[in-house]
JSON list of C-alpha atoms in Angstrom, two decimals:
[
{"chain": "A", "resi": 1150, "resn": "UNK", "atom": "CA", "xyz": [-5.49, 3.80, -14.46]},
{"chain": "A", "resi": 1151, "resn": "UNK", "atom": "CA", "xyz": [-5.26, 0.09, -13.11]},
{"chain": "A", "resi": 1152, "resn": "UNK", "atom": "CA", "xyz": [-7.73, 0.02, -9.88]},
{"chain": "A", "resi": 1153, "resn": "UNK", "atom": "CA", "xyz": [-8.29, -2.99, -7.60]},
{"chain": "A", "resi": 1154, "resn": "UNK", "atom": "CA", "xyz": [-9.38, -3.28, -4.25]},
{"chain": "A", "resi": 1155, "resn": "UNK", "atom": "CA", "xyz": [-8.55, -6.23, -2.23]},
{"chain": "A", "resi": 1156, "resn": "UNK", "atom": "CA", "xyz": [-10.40, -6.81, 1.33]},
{"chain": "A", "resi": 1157, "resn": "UNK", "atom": "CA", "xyz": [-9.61, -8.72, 4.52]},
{"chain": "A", "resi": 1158, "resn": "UNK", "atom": "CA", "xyz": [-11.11, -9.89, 7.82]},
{"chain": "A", "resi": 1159, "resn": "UNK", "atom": "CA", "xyz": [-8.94, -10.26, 10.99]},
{"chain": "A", "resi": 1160, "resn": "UNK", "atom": "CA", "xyz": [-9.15, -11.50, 13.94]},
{"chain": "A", "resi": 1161, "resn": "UNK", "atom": "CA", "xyz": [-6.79, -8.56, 15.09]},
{"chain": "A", "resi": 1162, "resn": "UNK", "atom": "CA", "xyz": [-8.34, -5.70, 16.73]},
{"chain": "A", "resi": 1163, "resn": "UNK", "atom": "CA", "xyz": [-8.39, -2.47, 14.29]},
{"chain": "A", "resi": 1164, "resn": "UNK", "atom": "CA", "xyz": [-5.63, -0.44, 16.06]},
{"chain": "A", "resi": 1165, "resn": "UNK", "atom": "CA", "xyz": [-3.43, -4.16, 15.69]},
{"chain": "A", "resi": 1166, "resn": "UNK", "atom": "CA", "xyz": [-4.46, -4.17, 12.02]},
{"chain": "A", "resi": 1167, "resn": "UNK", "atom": "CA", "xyz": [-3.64, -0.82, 11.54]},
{"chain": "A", "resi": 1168, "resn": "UNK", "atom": "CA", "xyz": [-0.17, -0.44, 13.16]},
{"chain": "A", "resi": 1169, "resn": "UNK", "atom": "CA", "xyz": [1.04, -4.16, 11.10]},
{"chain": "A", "resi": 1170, "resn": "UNK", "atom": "CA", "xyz": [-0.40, -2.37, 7.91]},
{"chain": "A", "resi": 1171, "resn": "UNK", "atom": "CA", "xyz": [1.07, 0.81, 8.14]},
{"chain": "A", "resi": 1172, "resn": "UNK", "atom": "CA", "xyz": [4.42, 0.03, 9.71]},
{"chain": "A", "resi": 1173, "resn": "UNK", "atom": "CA", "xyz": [5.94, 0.71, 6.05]},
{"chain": "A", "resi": 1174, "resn": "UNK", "atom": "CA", "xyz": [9.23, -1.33, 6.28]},
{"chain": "A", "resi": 1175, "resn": "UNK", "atom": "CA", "xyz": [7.62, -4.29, 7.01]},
{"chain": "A", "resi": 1176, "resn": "UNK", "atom": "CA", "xyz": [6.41, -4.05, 3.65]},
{"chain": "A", "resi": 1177, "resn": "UNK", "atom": "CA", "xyz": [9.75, -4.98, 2.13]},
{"chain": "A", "resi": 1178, "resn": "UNK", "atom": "CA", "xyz": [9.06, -8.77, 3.30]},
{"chain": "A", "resi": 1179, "resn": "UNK", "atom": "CA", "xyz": [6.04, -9.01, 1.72]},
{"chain": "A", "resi": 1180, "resn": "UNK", "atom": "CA", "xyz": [6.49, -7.64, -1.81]},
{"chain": "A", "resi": 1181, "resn": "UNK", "atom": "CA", "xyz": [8.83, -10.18, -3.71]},
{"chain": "A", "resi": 1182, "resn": "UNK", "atom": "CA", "xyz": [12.28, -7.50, -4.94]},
{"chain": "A", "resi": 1183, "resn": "UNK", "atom": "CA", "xyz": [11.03, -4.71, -3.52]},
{"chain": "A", "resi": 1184, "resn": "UNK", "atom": "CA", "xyz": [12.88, -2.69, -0.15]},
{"chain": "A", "resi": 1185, "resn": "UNK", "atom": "CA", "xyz": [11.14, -0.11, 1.41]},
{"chain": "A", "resi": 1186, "resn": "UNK", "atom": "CA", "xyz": [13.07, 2.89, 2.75]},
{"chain": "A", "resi": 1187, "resn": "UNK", "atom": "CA", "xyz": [11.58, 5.75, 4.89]},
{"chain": "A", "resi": 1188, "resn": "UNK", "atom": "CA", "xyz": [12.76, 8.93, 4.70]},
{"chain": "A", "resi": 1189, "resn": "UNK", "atom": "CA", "xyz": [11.34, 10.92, 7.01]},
{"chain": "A", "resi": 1190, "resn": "UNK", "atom": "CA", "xyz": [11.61, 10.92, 11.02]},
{"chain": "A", "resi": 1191, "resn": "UNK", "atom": "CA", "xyz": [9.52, 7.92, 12.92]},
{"chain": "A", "resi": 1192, "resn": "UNK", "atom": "CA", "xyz": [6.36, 8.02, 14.03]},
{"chain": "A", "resi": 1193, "resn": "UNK", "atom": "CA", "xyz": [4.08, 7.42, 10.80]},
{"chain": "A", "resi": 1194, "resn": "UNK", "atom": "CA", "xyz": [1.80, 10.24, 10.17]},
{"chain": "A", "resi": 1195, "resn": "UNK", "atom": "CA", "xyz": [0.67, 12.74, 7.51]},
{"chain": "A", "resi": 1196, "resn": "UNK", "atom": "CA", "xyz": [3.55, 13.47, 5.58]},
{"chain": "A", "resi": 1197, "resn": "UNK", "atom": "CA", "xyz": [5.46, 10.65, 5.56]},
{"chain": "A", "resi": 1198, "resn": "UNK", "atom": "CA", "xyz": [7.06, 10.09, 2.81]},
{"chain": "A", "resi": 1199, "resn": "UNK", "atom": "CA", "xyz": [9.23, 6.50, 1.53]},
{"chain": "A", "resi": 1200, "resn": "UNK", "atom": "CA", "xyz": [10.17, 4.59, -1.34]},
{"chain": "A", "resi": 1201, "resn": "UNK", "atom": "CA", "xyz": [9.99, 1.40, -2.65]},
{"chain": "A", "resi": 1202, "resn": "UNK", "atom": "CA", "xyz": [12.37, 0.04, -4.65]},
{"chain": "A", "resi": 1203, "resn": "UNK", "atom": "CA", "xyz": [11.53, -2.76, -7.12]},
{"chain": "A", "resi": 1204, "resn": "UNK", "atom": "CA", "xyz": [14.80, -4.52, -8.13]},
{"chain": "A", "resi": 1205, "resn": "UNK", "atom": "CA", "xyz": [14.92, -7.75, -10.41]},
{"chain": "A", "resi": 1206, "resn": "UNK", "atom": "CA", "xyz": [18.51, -8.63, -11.79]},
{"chain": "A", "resi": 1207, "resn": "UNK", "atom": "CA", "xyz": [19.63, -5.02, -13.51]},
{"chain": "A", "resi": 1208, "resn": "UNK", "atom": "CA", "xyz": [16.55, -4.14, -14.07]},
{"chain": "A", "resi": 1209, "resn": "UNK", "atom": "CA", "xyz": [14.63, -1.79, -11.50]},
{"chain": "A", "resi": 1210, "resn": "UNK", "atom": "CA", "xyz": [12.41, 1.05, -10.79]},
{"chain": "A", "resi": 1211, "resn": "UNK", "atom": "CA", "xyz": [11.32, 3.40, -7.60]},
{"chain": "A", "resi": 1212, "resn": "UNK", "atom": "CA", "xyz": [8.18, 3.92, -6.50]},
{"chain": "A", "resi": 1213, "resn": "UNK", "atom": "CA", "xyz": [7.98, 7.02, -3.83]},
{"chain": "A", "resi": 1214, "resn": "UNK", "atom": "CA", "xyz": [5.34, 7.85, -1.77]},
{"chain": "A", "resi": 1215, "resn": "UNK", "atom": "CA", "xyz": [3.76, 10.11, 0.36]},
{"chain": "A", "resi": 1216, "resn": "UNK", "atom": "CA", "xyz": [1.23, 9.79, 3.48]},
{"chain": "A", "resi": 1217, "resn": "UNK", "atom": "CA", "xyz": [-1.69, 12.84, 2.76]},
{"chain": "A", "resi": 1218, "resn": "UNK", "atom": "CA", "xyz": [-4.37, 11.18, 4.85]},
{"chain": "A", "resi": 1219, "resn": "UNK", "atom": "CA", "xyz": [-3.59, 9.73, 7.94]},
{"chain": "A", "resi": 1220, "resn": "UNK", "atom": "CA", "xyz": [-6.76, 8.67, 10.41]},
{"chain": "A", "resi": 1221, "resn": "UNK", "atom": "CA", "xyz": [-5.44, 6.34, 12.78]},
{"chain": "A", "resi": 1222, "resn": "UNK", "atom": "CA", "xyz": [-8.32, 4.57, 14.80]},
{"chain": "A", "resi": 1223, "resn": "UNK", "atom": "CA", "xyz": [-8.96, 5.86, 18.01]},
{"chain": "A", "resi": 1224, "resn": "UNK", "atom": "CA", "xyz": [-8.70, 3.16, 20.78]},
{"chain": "A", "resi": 1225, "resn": "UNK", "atom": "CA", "xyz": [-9.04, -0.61, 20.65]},
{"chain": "A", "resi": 1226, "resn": "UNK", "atom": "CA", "xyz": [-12.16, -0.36, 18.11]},
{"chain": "A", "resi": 1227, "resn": "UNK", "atom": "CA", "xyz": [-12.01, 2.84, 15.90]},
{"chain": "A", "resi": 1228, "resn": "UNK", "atom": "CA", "xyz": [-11.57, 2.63, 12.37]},
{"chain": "A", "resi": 1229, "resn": "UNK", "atom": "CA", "xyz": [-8.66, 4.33, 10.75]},
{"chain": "A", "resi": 1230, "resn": "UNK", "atom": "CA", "xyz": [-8.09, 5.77, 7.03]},
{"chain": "A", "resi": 1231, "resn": "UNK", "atom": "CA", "xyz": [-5.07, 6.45, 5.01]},
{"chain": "A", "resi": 1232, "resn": "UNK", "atom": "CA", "xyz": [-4.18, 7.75, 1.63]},
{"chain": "A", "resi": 1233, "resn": "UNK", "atom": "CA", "xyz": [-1.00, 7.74, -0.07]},
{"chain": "A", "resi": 1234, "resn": "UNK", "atom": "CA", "xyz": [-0.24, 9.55, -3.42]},
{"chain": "A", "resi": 1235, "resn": "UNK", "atom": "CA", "xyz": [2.55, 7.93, -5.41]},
{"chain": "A", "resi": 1236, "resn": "UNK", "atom": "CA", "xyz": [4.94, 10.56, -6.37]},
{"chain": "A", "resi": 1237, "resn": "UNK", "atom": "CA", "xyz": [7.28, 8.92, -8.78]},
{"chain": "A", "resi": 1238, "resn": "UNK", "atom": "CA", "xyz": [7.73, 9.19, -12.75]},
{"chain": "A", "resi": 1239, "resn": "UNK", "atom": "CA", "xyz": [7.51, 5.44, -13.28]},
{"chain": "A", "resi": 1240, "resn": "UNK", "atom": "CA", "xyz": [4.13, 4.64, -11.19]},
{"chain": "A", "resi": 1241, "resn": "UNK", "atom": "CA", "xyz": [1.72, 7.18, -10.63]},
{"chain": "A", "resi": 1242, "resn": "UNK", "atom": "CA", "xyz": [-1.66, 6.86, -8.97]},
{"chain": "A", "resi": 1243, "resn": "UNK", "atom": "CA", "xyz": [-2.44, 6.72, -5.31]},
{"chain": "A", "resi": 1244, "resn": "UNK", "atom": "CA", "xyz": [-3.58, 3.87, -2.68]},
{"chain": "A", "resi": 1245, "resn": "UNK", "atom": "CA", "xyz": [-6.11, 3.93, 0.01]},
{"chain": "A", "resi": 1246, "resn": "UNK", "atom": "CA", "xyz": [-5.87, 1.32, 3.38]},
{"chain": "A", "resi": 1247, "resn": "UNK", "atom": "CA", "xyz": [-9.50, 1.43, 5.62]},
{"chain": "A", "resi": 1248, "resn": "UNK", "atom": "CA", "xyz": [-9.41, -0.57, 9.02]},
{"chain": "A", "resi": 1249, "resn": "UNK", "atom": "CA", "xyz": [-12.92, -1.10, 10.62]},
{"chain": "A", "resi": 1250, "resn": "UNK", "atom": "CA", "xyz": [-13.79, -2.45, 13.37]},
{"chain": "A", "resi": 1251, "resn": "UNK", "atom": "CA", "xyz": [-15.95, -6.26, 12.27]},
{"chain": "A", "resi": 1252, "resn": "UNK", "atom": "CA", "xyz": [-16.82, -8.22, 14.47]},
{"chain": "A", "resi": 1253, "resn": "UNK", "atom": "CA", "xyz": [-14.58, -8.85, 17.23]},
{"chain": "A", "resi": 1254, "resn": "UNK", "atom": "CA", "xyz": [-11.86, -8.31, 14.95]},
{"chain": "A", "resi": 1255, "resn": "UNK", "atom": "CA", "xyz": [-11.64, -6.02, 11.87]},
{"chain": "A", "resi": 1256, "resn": "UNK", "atom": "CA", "xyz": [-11.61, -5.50, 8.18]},
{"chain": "A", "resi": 1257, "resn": "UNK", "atom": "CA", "xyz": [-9.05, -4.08, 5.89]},
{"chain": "A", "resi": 1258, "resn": "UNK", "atom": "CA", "xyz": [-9.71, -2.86, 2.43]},
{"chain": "A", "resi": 1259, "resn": "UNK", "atom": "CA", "xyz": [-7.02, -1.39, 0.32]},
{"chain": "A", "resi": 1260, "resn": "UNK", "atom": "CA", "xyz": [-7.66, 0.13, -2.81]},
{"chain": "A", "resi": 1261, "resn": "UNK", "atom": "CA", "xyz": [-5.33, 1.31, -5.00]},
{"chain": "A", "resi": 1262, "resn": "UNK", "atom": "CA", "xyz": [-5.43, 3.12, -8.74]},
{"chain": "A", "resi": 1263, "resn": "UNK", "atom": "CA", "xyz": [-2.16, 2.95, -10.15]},
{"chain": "A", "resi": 1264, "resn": "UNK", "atom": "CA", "xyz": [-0.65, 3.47, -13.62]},
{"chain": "A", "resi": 1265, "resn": "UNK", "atom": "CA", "xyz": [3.17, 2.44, -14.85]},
{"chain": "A", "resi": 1266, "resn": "UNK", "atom": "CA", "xyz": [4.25, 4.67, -17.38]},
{"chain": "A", "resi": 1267, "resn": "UNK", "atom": "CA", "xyz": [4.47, 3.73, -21.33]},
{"chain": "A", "resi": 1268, "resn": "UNK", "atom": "CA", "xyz": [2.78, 0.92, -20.31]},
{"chain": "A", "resi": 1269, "resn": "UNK", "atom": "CA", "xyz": [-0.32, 0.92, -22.90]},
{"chain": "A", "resi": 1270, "resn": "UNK", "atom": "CA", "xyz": [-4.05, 1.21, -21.52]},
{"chain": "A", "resi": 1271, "resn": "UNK", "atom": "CA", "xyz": [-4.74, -1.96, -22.60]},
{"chain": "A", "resi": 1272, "resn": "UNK", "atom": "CA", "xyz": [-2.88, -3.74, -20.25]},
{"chain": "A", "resi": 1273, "resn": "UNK", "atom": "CA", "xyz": [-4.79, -2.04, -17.37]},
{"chain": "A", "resi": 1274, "resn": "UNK", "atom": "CA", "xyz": [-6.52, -5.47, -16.74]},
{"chain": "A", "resi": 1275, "resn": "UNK", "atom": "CA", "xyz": [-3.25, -7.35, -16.42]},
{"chain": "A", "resi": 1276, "resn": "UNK", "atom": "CA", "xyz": [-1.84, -4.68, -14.05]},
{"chain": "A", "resi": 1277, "resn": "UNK", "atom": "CA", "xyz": [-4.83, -4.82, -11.55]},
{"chain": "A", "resi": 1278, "resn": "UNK", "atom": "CA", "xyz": [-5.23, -8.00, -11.59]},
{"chain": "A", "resi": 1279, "resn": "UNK", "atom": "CA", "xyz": [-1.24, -7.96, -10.42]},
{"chain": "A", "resi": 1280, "resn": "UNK", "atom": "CA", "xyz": [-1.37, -5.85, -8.31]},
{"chain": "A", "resi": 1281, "resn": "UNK", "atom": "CA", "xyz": [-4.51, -7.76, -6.63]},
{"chain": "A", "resi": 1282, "resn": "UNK", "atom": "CA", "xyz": [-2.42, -10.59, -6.62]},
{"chain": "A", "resi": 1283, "resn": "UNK", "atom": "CA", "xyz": [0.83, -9.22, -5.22]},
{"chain": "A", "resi": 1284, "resn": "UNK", "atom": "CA", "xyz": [-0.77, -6.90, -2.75]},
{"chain": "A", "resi": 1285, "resn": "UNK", "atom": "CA", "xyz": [-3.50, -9.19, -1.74]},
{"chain": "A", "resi": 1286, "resn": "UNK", "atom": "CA", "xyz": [-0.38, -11.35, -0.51]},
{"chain": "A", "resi": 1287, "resn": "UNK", "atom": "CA", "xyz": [1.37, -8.40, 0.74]},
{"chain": "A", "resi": 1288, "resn": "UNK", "atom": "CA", "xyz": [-1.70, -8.15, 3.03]},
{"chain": "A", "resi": 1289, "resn": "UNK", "atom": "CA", "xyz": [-1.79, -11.35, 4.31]},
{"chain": "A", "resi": 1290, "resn": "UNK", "atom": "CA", "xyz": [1.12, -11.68, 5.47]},
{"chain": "A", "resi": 1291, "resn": "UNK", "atom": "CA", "xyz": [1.28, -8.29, 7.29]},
{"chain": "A", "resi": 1292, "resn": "UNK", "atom": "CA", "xyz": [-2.44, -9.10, 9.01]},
{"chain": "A", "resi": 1293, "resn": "UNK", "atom": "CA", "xyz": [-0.72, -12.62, 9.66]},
{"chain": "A", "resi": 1294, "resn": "UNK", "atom": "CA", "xyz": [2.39, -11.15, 11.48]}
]
């Protein structure tokens, strides 16, 4: 497995933070070839389940998912937890987003643990530090707007 954690302060309040992190379309603007489709009924919650779909020239890969811990904060200041387990045969693994109240604002931390298969183990370093890269941008630009 490939883990990385990447961690943010906001000036957004935690149920803000929460909602522009786990709104999972938005998503799709923030991960360079990749569209996110949900395919279950709105609102987010446990159980929700989409798929995002990496696509460079002819070349491309899926990457479903599936909410299985959903803690949205409670009012203005709670802090919220959710887990998602990636289902797929091409990435496997599973990726944790905490929103805490800091502050005035908040802080996010996602974590993630993911592994892309026949990919050898000794490229784990190169894939987390990719994904730290792509999802630590990913991030910003969600907590930005």
């Amino acid at each position: 497995m490939s883990p990385f954690v990447i961690e943010r302060s906001t000036a957004l309040p935690p149920a803000e933070a929460w909602r522009r992190v786990t709104t999972w379309e938005r998503h799709s603007a923030t991960v360079p070839f990749t569209e996110i489709e949900v395919s279950t009924p709105p609102p987010s919650g446990l159980g929700t389940a989409f798929t995002a779909r990496t696509r460079l020239g002819g070349v491309g890969f899926e990457d479903p998912m599936r909410v299985t811990v959903w803690t949205p904060p409670e009012g203005e200041a709670g802090a919220g937890h959710c887990r998602l387990e990636k289902t797929g045969r091409i990435v496997t693994g599973w990726a944790e987003i905490d929103v805490a109240p800091e502050g005035t604002g908040s802080r996010v931390r996602w974590r993630e643990e993911l592994r892309v298969w026949r990919l050898p183990r000794l490229l784990d370093g190169v894939t987390a530090g990719t994904g730290r890269l792509v999802f630590g941008r990913a991030l910003d630009t969600l907590l930005a707007g």
